[in-house]
CSV table of C-alpha atoms and ligand atoms in Angstrom, one decimal:
chain,number,residue,atom,x,y,z
A,1,MET,CA,225.3,125.8,95.7
A,2,ASN,CA,226.3,129.1,97.3
A,3,GLU,CA,224.8,131.1,94.7
A,4,HIS,CA,222.3,133.3,95.5
A,5,PHE,CA,220.4,136.5,94.3
A,6,VAL,CA,220.3,139.6,96.8
A,7,VAL,CA,217.2,141.5,96.3
A,8,ARG,CA,216.7,145.0,97.7
A,9,PRO,CA,213.3,147.4,97.4
A,10,ALA,CA,213.1,149.1,93.7
A,11,ASP,CA,211.5,152.2,92.8
A,12,ALA,CA,209.5,152.0,89.4
A,13,LEU,CA,211.4,149.9,87.4
A,14,ALA,CA,211.9,152.0,83.8
A,15,GLY,CA,213.2,151.0,79.9
A,16,THR,CA,213.3,148.3,77.6
A,17,VAL,CA,213.8,144.7,77.6
A,18,ASP,CA,214.8,142.7,74.7
A,19,VAL,CA,212.9,139.1,75.2
A,20,VAL,CA,214.7,136.0,73.4
A,21,GLY,CA,212.9,132.9,72.3
A,22,ALA,CA,210.8,130.6,74.1
A,23,LYS,CA,212.1,127.6,76.6
A,24,ASN,CA,208.8,125.8,75.8
A,25,SER,CA,209.1,126.1,72.1
A,26,VAL,CA,212.9,125.7,71.0
A,27,LEU,CA,213.1,122.3,72.7
A,28,LYS,CA,210.4,121.0,71.1
A,29,LEU,CA,211.6,121.8,68.0
A,30,MET,CA,214.6,120.5,68.3
A,31,ALA,CA,213.1,117.7,68.6
A,32,ALA,CA,210.9,118.0,65.8
A,33,ALA,CA,214.5,118.6,63.5
A,34,LEU,CA,214.9,114.7,64.2
A,35,LEU,CA,212.2,114.2,61.7
A,36,ALA,CA,214.3,115.2,58.6
A,37,VAL,CA,217.6,113.7,57.9
A,38,GLY,CA,219.9,116.8,57.2
A,39,ARG,CA,220.8,119.9,58.7
A,40,THR,CA,218.1,121.8,60.5
A,41,THR,CA,218.7,125.4,61.9
A,42,ILE,CA,217.2,127.1,64.6
A,43,THR,CA,217.3,130.7,65.4
A,44,ASN,CA,216.6,133.2,68.5
A,45,CYS,CA,217.6,130.1,70.4
A,46,PRO,CA,217.4,131.3,73.9
A,47,GLN,CA,220.9,131.2,75.9
A,48,ILE,CA,219.7,129.0,79.0
A,49,LEU,CA,221.7,125.8,80.2
A,50,ASP,CA,218.2,123.5,78.8
A,51,VAL,CA,219.4,124.3,75.4
A,52,PRO,CA,223.1,122.5,75.6
A,53,LEU,CA,221.0,120.1,77.6
A,54,MET,CA,218.5,118.9,74.6
A,55,ALA,CA,221.7,118.7,72.5
A,56,ASP,CA,222.9,116.1,74.6
A,57,VAL,CA,219.8,114.3,74.6
A,58,LEU,CA,219.7,114.4,70.3
A,59,ARG,CA,223.4,113.7,70.2
A,60,SER,CA,222.3,110.2,72.5
A,61,LEU,CA,220.2,109.4,69.4
A,62,GLY,CA,223.2,110.1,66.9
A,63,CYS,CA,222.8,113.6,65.8
A,64,GLU,CA,225.6,116.0,65.6
A,65,VAL,CA,224.2,119.4,67.3
A,66,ALA,CA,226.1,122.7,67.4
A,67,VAL,CA,225.2,125.9,69.5
A,68,ASP,CA,226.7,128.8,68.6
A,69,GLY,CA,224.9,131.6,70.6
A,70,ASP,CA,221.4,132.3,69.5
A,71,VAL,CA,221.8,129.3,66.5
A,72,VAL,CA,221.3,125.6,67.2
A,73,GLU,CA,222.6,123.4,63.9
A,74,ILE,CA,221.7,119.8,64.1
A,75,ASP,CA,222.7,117.6,61.4
A,76,VAL,CA,220.4,114.1,61.7
A,77,PRO,CA,221.6,111.2,60.0
A,78,ALA,CA,219.7,108.4,58.3
A,79,GLU,CA,220.0,105.6,60.9
A,80,LEU,CA,218.5,106.7,64.4
A,81,ASN,CA,219.4,105.5,67.9
A,82,SER,CA,215.6,104.8,69.3
A,83,GLU,CA,216.8,104.6,73.2
A,84,ALA,CA,217.6,108.3,74.7
A,85,ASP,CA,220.7,108.1,77.3
A,86,TYR,CA,219.6,107.9,80.7
A,87,ARG,CA,222.1,110.6,82.2
A,88,SER,CA,221.5,112.9,79.9
A,89,VAL,CA,217.5,112.9,79.9
A,90,SER,CA,217.1,112.5,83.6
A,91,ARG,CA,218.7,116.4,83.5
A,92,LEU,CA,216.0,117.6,81.4
A,93,ARG,CA,212.2,116.5,82.1
A,94,ALA,CA,211.1,118.3,79.0
A,95,SER,CA,213.5,116.0,76.9
A,96,VAL,CA,210.2,113.4,76.7
A,97,CYS,CA,209.4,115.7,73.8
A,98,VAL,CA,212.0,112.9,71.9
A,99,LEU,CA,209.2,110.3,72.0
A,100,GLY,CA,207.0,111.2,69.3
A,101,PRO,CA,209.7,111.8,66.8
A,102,LEU,CA,211.6,108.7,67.4
A,103,VAL,CA,208.2,106.7,67.1
A,104,ALA,CA,207.7,108.8,63.6
A,105,ARG,CA,211.4,107.9,62.2
A,106,CYS,CA,212.6,104.7,64.3
A,107,ARG,CA,208.7,102.9,64.5
A,108,ARG,CA,210.2,102.5,67.9
A,109,ALA,CA,211.8,104.5,70.8
A,110,VAL,CA,212.6,104.0,74.4
A,111,VAL,CA,212.6,107.5,76.4
A,112,PRO,CA,213.8,107.0,80.0
A,113,LEU,CA,211.1,108.4,82.5
A,114,PRO,CA,211.8,112.0,83.4
A,115,GLY,CA,210.2,111.7,87.1
A,116,GLY,CA,208.0,114.0,89.3
A,117,ASP,CA,209.1,117.4,90.0
A,118,ALA,CA,208.6,120.2,92.3
A,119,ILE,CA,205.3,121.6,90.4
A,120,GLY,CA,203.5,118.2,90.5
A,121,SER,CA,203.4,114.6,89.4
A,122,ARG,CA,203.8,114.4,85.6
A,123,PRO,CA,202.0,111.5,84.1
A,124,LEU,CA,202.6,110.5,80.3
A,125,ASP,CA,199.3,108.6,80.4
A,126,MET,CA,197.9,110.8,77.4
A,127,HIS,CA,200.9,110.9,75.8
A,128,GLN,CA,200.9,106.8,75.7
A,129,ALA,CA,197.1,106.9,74.8
A,130,GLY,CA,197.6,108.6,71.9
A,131,LEU,CA,200.3,106.3,70.7
A,132,ARG,CA,198.9,103.3,71.0
A,133,LEU,CA,195.8,104.7,68.9
A,134,LEU,CA,198.5,105.5,66.3
A,135,GLY,CA,198.9,102.2,66.6
A,136,ALA,CA,202.0,101.7,68.5
A,137,ARG,CA,202.4,99.6,71.9
A,138,SER,CA,203.5,101.5,74.4
A,139,GLU,CA,204.3,100.6,78.2
A,140,ILE,CA,206.7,101.9,81.0
A,141,SER,CA,209.4,99.2,81.5
A,142,HIS,CA,212.5,99.5,83.7
A,143,GLY,CA,212.2,103.0,84.3
A,144,CYS,CA,211.7,103.8,80.8
A,145,VAL,CA,208.0,104.8,78.4
A,146,VAL,CA,208.8,102.4,75.5
A,147,ALA,CA,206.7,102.5,72.4
A,148,GLU,CA,206.4,100.4,69.4
A,149,ALA,CA,204.4,100.3,65.9
A,150,ASP,CA,202.5,96.6,66.3
A,151,GLY,CA,204.3,94.2,64.6
A,152,PRO,CA,207.5,93.7,62.6
A,153,GLY,CA,207.6,96.1,59.9
A,154,ALA,CA,204.3,97.5,61.0
A,155,ALA,CA,203.4,101.6,60.1
A,156,LEU,CA,201.6,104.1,62.1
A,157,ARG,CA,198.2,104.5,61.3
A,158,GLY,CA,196.3,107.8,61.3
A,159,ALA,CA,193.7,107.7,63.8
A,160,GLN,CA,190.9,110.2,65.5
A,161,ILE,CA,192.0,111.0,69.5
A,162,TRP,CA,190.4,112.7,71.8
A,163,LEU,CA,192.6,114.4,74.8
A,164,ASP,CA,190.7,113.8,78.1
A,165,PHE,CA,193.2,117.5,79.1
A,166,PRO,CA,194.9,119.6,76.6
A,167,SER,CA,198.2,118.8,77.6
A,168,VAL,CA,201.2,120.6,76.0
A,169,GLY,CA,203.0,117.6,75.8
A,170,ALA,CA,200.9,115.2,74.6
A,171,THR,CA,200.2,117.4,71.8
A,172,GLU,CA,203.3,117.8,70.7
A,173,ASN,CA,204.1,114.0,71.4
A,174,ILE,CA,201.4,113.0,69.1
A,175,LEU,CA,201.8,115.4,66.8
A,176,MET,CA,204.8,114.8,66.0
A,177,ALA,CA,204.1,111.2,65.8
A,178,SER,CA,201.5,111.2,63.1
A,179,VAL,CA,203.4,113.0,60.3
A,180,PHE,CA,204.3,109.6,58.7
A,181,ALA,CA,201.1,107.9,60.1
A,182,GLU,CA,199.1,105.8,56.6
A,183,GLY,CA,196.1,108.3,56.4
A,184,THR,CA,194.9,111.1,58.5
A,185,THR,CA,194.8,112.1,62.2
A,186,VAL,CA,192.7,114.2,63.9
A,187,ILE,CA,193.9,115.3,67.4
A,188,ASP,CA,191.0,116.9,69.3
A,189,ASN,CA,191.0,118.5,72.4
A,190,ALA,CA,194.4,119.8,71.2
A,191,ALA,CA,196.3,122.4,73.3
A,192,ARG,CA,196.5,125.9,71.5
A,193,GLU,CA,199.5,127.6,73.1
A,194,PRO,CA,201.7,129.6,70.6
A,195,GLU,CA,204.9,127.4,70.9
A,196,ILE,CA,202.0,124.6,69.7
A,197,VAL,CA,201.3,126.9,66.7
A,198,ASP,CA,205.2,127.5,66.7
A,199,LEU,CA,206.0,123.8,66.2
A,200,VAL,CA,203.3,123.0,63.6
A,201,ARG,CA,204.9,125.9,61.8
A,202,MET,CA,208.0,124.6,62.0
A,203,LEU,CA,206.4,120.7,60.8
A,204,GLN,CA,204.7,122.9,58.2
A,205,GLU,CA,207.6,124.2,56.8
A,206,MET,CA,209.4,120.8,56.5
A,207,GLY,CA,206.7,119.8,54.2
A,208,ALA,CA,203.8,118.1,56.9
A,209,LYS,CA,200.4,118.2,56.4
A,210,ILE,CA,199.3,119.8,59.6
A,211,SER,CA,196.0,122.0,59.9
A,212,GLY,CA,194.5,123.6,62.8
A,213,GLY,CA,197.4,124.7,64.5
A,214,GLY,CA,195.9,127.3,67.4
A,215,THR,CA,192.6,125.4,67.3
A,216,SER,CA,191.5,122.5,69.7
A,217,THR,CA,191.5,120.1,66.2
A,218,LEU,CA,194.9,119.4,64.8
A,219,THR,CA,194.6,117.5,61.7
A,220,VAL,CA,197.2,115.8,60.0
A,221,HIS,CA,197.6,113.9,56.8
A,222,GLY,CA,200.3,111.5,57.5
A,223,GLY,CA,203.0,110.1,55.0
A,224,ALA,CA,204.5,113.2,53.5
A,225,ASP,CA,208.8,113.1,53.6
A,226,LEU,CA,210.1,115.9,55.5
A,227,VAL,CA,213.0,118.0,54.7
A,228,PRO,CA,215.3,120.2,57.0
A,229,THR,CA,214.3,123.7,57.6
A,230,THR,CA,215.9,127.0,59.0
A,231,HIS,CA,213.4,128.2,61.6
A,232,ARG,CA,213.4,131.3,64.0
A,233,VAL,CA,211.7,130.8,67.4
A,234,ILE,CA,208.8,132.8,69.0
A,235,GLY,CA,209.4,135.1,71.8
A,236,ASP,CA,209.0,133.7,75.2
A,237,ARG,CA,205.6,134.8,76.8
A,238,ILE,CA,206.3,133.7,79.9
A,239,VAL,CA,209.4,135.8,80.5
A,240,GLY,CA,207.6,138.8,78.4
A,241,ALA,CA,204.9,138.5,80.9
A,242,THR,CA,207.4,138.5,84.0
A,243,TRP,CA,208.8,142.4,82.7
A,244,ALA,CA,205.5,143.2,82.5
A,245,PHE,CA,204.4,141.8,86.4
A,246,ALA,CA,207.6,143.8,87.6
A,247,SER,CA,206.4,146.9,85.9
A,248,VAL,CA,202.8,147.0,87.4
A,249,MET,CA,204.0,145.8,91.1
A,250,THR,CA,206.8,148.7,90.9
A,251,GLY,CA,204.4,151.3,89.2
A,252,GLY,CA,206.7,151.1,86.3
A,253,ASP,CA,206.9,151.8,82.9
A,254,VAL,CA,208.5,149.2,81.2
A,255,THR,CA,208.5,148.2,77.3
A,256,VAL,CA,208.9,144.3,76.4
A,257,ARG,CA,210.4,143.6,72.8
A,258,GLY,CA,210.5,140.7,70.8
A,259,VAL,CA,207.5,138.8,71.9
A,260,ASP,CA,203.9,139.2,70.4
A,261,PRO,CA,201.1,141.2,72.7
A,262,HIS,CA,198.8,138.9,71.1
A,263,HIS,CA,199.8,135.8,72.8
A,264,LEU,CA,198.8,137.6,76.3
A,265,ASP,CA,196.0,138.7,75.5
A,266,LEU,CA,194.2,137.7,78.7
A,267,VAL,CA,197.4,138.5,80.7
A,268,LEU,CA,197.2,142.1,79.7
A,269,ASP,CA,193.9,142.6,80.4
A,270,LYS,CA,194.3,141.4,83.6
A,271,LEU,CA,197.1,143.4,84.4
A,272,THR,CA,195.0,146.6,83.2
A,273,GLN,CA,191.8,145.1,85.8
A,274,ALA,CA,194.9,145.6,88.2
A,275,GLY,CA,195.1,149.3,86.9
A,276,ALA,CA,198.1,149.3,84.8
A,277,THR,CA,197.8,150.7,81.3
A,278,TYR,CA,199.4,148.6,77.7
A,279,GLU,CA,200.1,149.4,74.1
A,280,ALA,CA,201.3,147.2,71.3
A,281,VAL,CA,204.6,149.2,70.3
A,282,SER,CA,207.0,148.0,66.9
A,283,GLU,CA,207.9,144.3,68.4
A,284,GLY,CA,206.0,144.1,71.3
A,285,PHE,CA,203.9,146.2,74.2
A,286,ARG,CA,204.6,149.0,76.8
A,287,VAL,CA,202.7,148.4,80.3
A,288,ARG,CA,202.8,151.1,82.9
A,289,GLY,CA,202.2,150.6,86.5
A,290,ASN,CA,199.9,153.0,88.2
A,291,GLY,CA,200.4,153.2,91.6
A,292,ARG,CA,199.5,150.4,94.0
A,293,PRO,CA,197.8,147.7,92.0
A,294,ARG,CA,194.2,146.8,93.0
A,295,SER,CA,193.3,143.2,93.5
A,296,VAL,CA,192.4,140.9,90.7
A,297,ASP,CA,191.0,137.1,90.8
A,298,TRP,CA,193.4,134.9,88.8
A,299,VAL,CA,192.4,131.3,87.2
A,300,THR,CA,195.1,129.6,85.6
A,301,LEU,CA,193.5,127.2,82.4
A,302,PRO,CA,195.2,125.9,79.3
A,303,TYR,CA,195.9,128.6,76.7
A,304,PRO,CA,193.9,131.2,76.1
A,305,GLY,CA,193.5,130.9,79.5
A,306,PHE,CA,195.8,132.0,82.2
A,307,PRO,CA,199.3,130.5,82.4
A,308,THR,CA,200.0,128.2,85.4
A,309,ASP,CA,203.4,129.3,84.5
A,310,LEU,CA,202.0,133.3,85.3
A,311,GLN,CA,200.6,131.9,88.9
A,312,PRO,CA,203.8,132.9,91.2
A,313,MET,CA,204.1,136.3,89.2
A,314,ALA,CA,200.3,136.5,90.0
A,315,ILE,CA,200.8,136.1,94.1
A,316,ALA,CA,203.7,138.1,94.1
A,317,LEU,CA,201.0,141.0,92.5
A,318,SER,CA,198.1,140.1,94.5
A,319,ALA,CA,200.5,140.1,97.8
A,320,VAL,CA,200.8,143.7,97.2
A,321,SER,CA,198.0,144.6,95.9
A,322,GLU,CA,195.1,146.7,97.4
A,323,GLY,CA,192.0,144.3,98.3
A,324,THR,CA,191.9,140.5,98.5
A,325,SER,CA,192.3,138.2,96.1
A,326,MET,CA,191.5,134.9,95.1
A,327,ILE,CA,194.2,132.4,92.9
A,328,THR,CA,193.1,129.1,91.5
A,329,GLU,CA,195.5,126.4,90.3
A,330,ASN,CA,193.7,124.1,87.8
A,331,VAL,CA,197.0,122.9,85.9
A,332,PHE,CA,199.8,121.8,88.1
A,333,GLU,CA,199.0,120.8,92.0
A,334,GLY,CA,202.4,121.5,92.9
A,335,ARG,CA,202.5,125.5,92.3
A,336,PHE,CA,201.7,126.2,95.4
A,337,ARG,CA,204.6,125.3,96.9
A,338,PHE,CA,205.3,128.7,96.3
A,339,VAL,CA,203.3,130.5,98.6
A,340,GLU,CA,205.0,129.0,101.5
A,341,GLU,CA,207.9,131.3,100.5
A,342,MET,CA,205.8,134.5,100.0
A,343,VAL,CA,204.3,133.8,103.4
A,344,ARG,CA,208.2,133.8,104.7
A,345,LEU,CA,208.3,137.2,102.9
A,346,GLY,CA,205.5,138.5,105.0
A,347,ALA,CA,202.4,137.6,102.8
A,348,ASP,CA,199.0,137.8,104.1
A,349,ALA,CA,198.6,134.5,102.3
A,350,ARG,CA,196.8,130.6,102.2
A,351,THR,CA,195.5,127.7,100.1
A,352,ASP,CA,192.8,125.6,100.2
A,353,GLY,CA,193.4,122.5,97.7
A,354,HIS,CA,193.6,124.5,94.8
A,355,HIS,CA,192.7,128.0,95.7
A,356,ALA,CA,195.1,130.5,97.5
A,357,VAL,CA,193.8,133.7,98.8
A,358,VAL,CA,196.0,136.5,99.3
A,359,ARG,CA,195.6,139.7,101.2
A,360,GLY,CA,197.5,142.7,99.7
A,361,VAL,CA,199.7,144.3,101.9
A,362,PRO,CA,201.2,147.4,101.5
A,363,ARG,CA,205.2,146.0,102.1
A,364,LEU,CA,206.6,142.9,102.0
A,365,SER,CA,209.2,142.3,104.6
A,366,SER,CA,212.9,140.6,103.7
A,367,ALA,CA,213.5,137.1,104.4
A,368,PRO,CA,215.8,134.4,102.7
A,369,VAL,CA,213.5,132.4,100.5
A,370,TRP,CA,214.0,129.4,98.3
A,371,ALA,CA,213.1,129.3,94.8
A,372,SER,CA,211.3,125.3,93.9
A,373,ASP,CA,211.1,125.9,90.0
A,374,ILE,CA,212.2,128.2,87.6
A,375,ARG,CA,208.7,130.6,87.6
A,376,ALA,CA,208.4,130.3,91.6
A,377,GLY,CA,211.9,131.7,91.5
A,378,ALA,CA,211.3,134.7,88.9
A,379,GLY,CA,208.2,135.5,91.1
A,380,LEU,CA,210.2,135.7,94.7
A,381,VAL,CA,212.9,137.7,93.2
A,382,LEU,CA,209.7,140.4,92.3
A,383,ALA,CA,208.8,140.0,95.6
A,384,GLY,CA,211.9,140.9,96.8
A,385,LEU,CA,211.8,144.3,95.0
A,386,LEU,CA,208.7,145.5,97.1
A,387,ALA,CA,210.1,143.9,100.6
A,388,ASP,CA,212.1,146.0,102.5
A,389,GLY,CA,215.6,145.2,103.2
A,390,GLU,CA,217.5,142.8,101.8
A,391,THR,CA,216.1,139.4,100.2
A,392,GLU,CA,217.9,136.2,99.6
A,393,VAL,CA,216.8,134.3,97.0
A,394,TRP,CA,218.3,130.3,96.8
A,395,ASP,CA,218.2,127.9,94.5
A,396,VAL,CA,218.8,130.5,91.5
A,397,ALA,CA,219.9,127.6,89.2
A,398,HIS,CA,216.2,126.5,88.7
A,399,ILE,CA,215.8,130.9,87.5
A,400,ASP,CA,218.6,130.7,84.8
A,401,ARG,CA,217.2,128.0,83.4
A,402,GLY,CA,213.9,129.9,82.4
A,403,TYR,CA,215.6,133.5,82.2
A,404,PRO,CA,218.6,133.7,80.2
A,405,ARG,CA,220.2,136.8,81.5
A,406,PHE,CA,217.6,137.6,84.0
A,407,VAL,CA,220.0,139.4,87.2
A,408,GLU,CA,221.5,142.2,83.7
A,409,ASN,CA,217.6,142.4,82.4
A,410,LEU,CA,216.5,143.8,86.0
A,411,ARG,CA,219.5,145.5,86.8
A,412,ALA,CA,219.0,147.2,83.2
A,413,LEU,CA,215.5,148.3,84.2
A,414,GLY,CA,216.7,150.0,87.3
A,415,GLY,CA,216.1,147.0,90.2
A,416,ASN,CA,218.4,146.7,92.9
A,417,VAL,CA,219.6,142.8,92.5
A,418,GLU,CA,222.6,141.2,92.0
A,419,ARG,CA,224.0,137.7,92.1
A,420,VAL,CA,226.3,136.6,94.8
A,421,ASN,CA,228.2,133.5,95.2
A,422,ALA,CA,228.8,133.5,99.6
A,423,PRO,CA,227.6,131.0,102.1
A,424,PRO,CA,223.9,131.4,104.0
A,425,ALA,CA,225.0,134.6,106.1
A,426,ARG,CA,222.0,133.5,108.6
B,1,LIG,N1,198.8,115.5,82.3
B,1,LIG,C1,198.6,113.8,82.4
B,1,LIG,N2,198.8,113.2,81.7
B,1,LIG,C2,199.4,113.4,80.2
B,1,LIG,C3,199.9,114.7,80.5
B,1,LIG,C4,199.7,115.6,81.1
B,1,LIG,O1,197.7,113.8,83.3
B,1,LIG,O2,199.7,112.2,79.9
B,1,LIG,C5,198.5,116.7,83.1
B,1,LIG,C6,200.1,117.0,84.1
B,1,LIG,O3,200.1,116.3,85.0
B,1,LIG,C7,199.6,118.6,84.3
B,1,LIG,C8,198.8,118.8,83.0
B,1,LIG,O4,198.2,117.6,82.8
B,1,LIG,O5,198.5,118.8,85.3
B,1,LIG,C9,199.5,119.8,82.5
B,1,LIG,O6,200.6,119.1,81.6
B,1,LIG,P1,200.9,119.8,80.5
B,1,LIG,O7,201.0,118.3,79.6
B,1,LIG,O8,200.1,120.3,79.5
B,1,LIG,O9,202.6,120.3,80.6
B,1,LIG,P2,203.9,119.9,79.9
B,1,LIG,O10,203.8,119.9,78.6
B,1,LIG,O11,204.4,119.2,80.9
B,1,LIG,C10,204.2,122.6,79.5
B,1,LIG,C11,205.7,123.4,80.0
B,1,LIG,C12,205.5,123.8,81.5
B,1,LIG,C13,203.9,124.7,81.2
B,1,LIG,C14,202.9,123.8,80.8
B,1,LIG,C15,201.1,124.0,80.8
B,1,LIG,C16,207.3,122.6,78.6
B,1,LIG,C17,208.8,122.3,78.4
B,1,LIG,N3,206.8,122.7,79.7
B,1,LIG,O12,204.5,121.5,80.2
B,1,LIG,O13,206.5,124.6,81.6
B,1,LIG,O14,203.7,124.6,82.5
B,1,LIG,O15,203.0,123.0,79.7
B,1,LIG,O16,201.3,125.1,80.4
B,1,LIG,O17,206.8,123.1,77.6
B,1,LIG,C18,207.5,126.0,82.9
B,1,LIG,O18,208.4,126.6,82.0
B,1,LIG,O19,207.9,126.5,84.0
B,1,LIG,C19,206.7,124.6,82.8
B,1,LIG,C20,206.8,124.3,83.6
């Protein structure tokens, strides 16, 4: 692919950017639609490739899916195919979230394993352990995760489940698997991300009896029949925060609309420590940078901690801050690959295990760099805004998967970036 972004130094970014629904919510909500026969409508969907890819996964299970702008309509049949198609699943690792709904609906699911990726190994052991406690056998067989209610005609049974780690994906799959289980399921040490709360809300709208969304303990009273619903996806806090970092790094003044600032309480507080000011405004928040940022230490943790998905932005900001920052990655061990690309851009950074130390420099130095995942790609573009000369960011398909209209939005704020389709110059 010859497509890349050319990023040139930017003055202070300024203006308003509208953020649409969260990628990491919409894909799970589409999977949740499987739980009710009939037509579910999801609005405020981001127009990114992952949505049509998820639509293909649902079609392979027997659904009819229409994607029209920011609206997705899913018609779910009474009889679902319990085996997801390898070709569609392999293009979208998040599609493993159909596992829970399929086990709930069909009492059996076969979902090809998506495999590891650039941010680290992504095992499913907690998903499987939870399903086993609900009474499903689960094994990895011929490259697929297979789960099946134990015994012919057997139902899933409510259970007490403690997660070793508040995994987002495991919480979602176990939650969705449990909605038809007999009795009560309690998921302890559950993930508390706003996207989990969004999923809980949609399941409640469908008639599920769930309490505790947004806390570490989710309680599900199983057995209710679910009906289709119309649901609006919450705004993408990671996209919103990416624009906040861009504002602070360039000493800008950016208003983000469409994201609940409470989903970014800790992030916005950290940016304040780095010298920025922020205020809540109607439907969003406004972040103003104030000269060169000050160094801050960052530690990634499950919500409400600092999100691992913003670790590249934290490193990009630290790279141009006054002073030295320590960044600790506790969620995905592979995410520090990003640091190597930042060093190519002149960052004074090194890693040791799950820590990175970054000594800020006043200006970065442009170079061709490669995006290894969605967030690393966005972080490199932000860094390019603070580099002299032209920074080429390659493998931008990653960025397109998480950031709808990324170049257009950045240009509207005054960023000097363009999408180019040409072979490498160097
Ligand atoms: N883990 C296990 N066993 C499991 C499940 C998870 O060891 O059974 C480990 C993972 O290997 C990882 C940690 O637990 O080290 C956290 O994984 P989690 O399950 O919480 O993450 P996920 O559901 O795979 C989602 C987002 C990620 C985001 C993480 C953490 C989606 C589609 N993906 O992944 O988003 O980083 O939660 O918040 O929702 C992104 O958007 O760029 C992205 C990678």
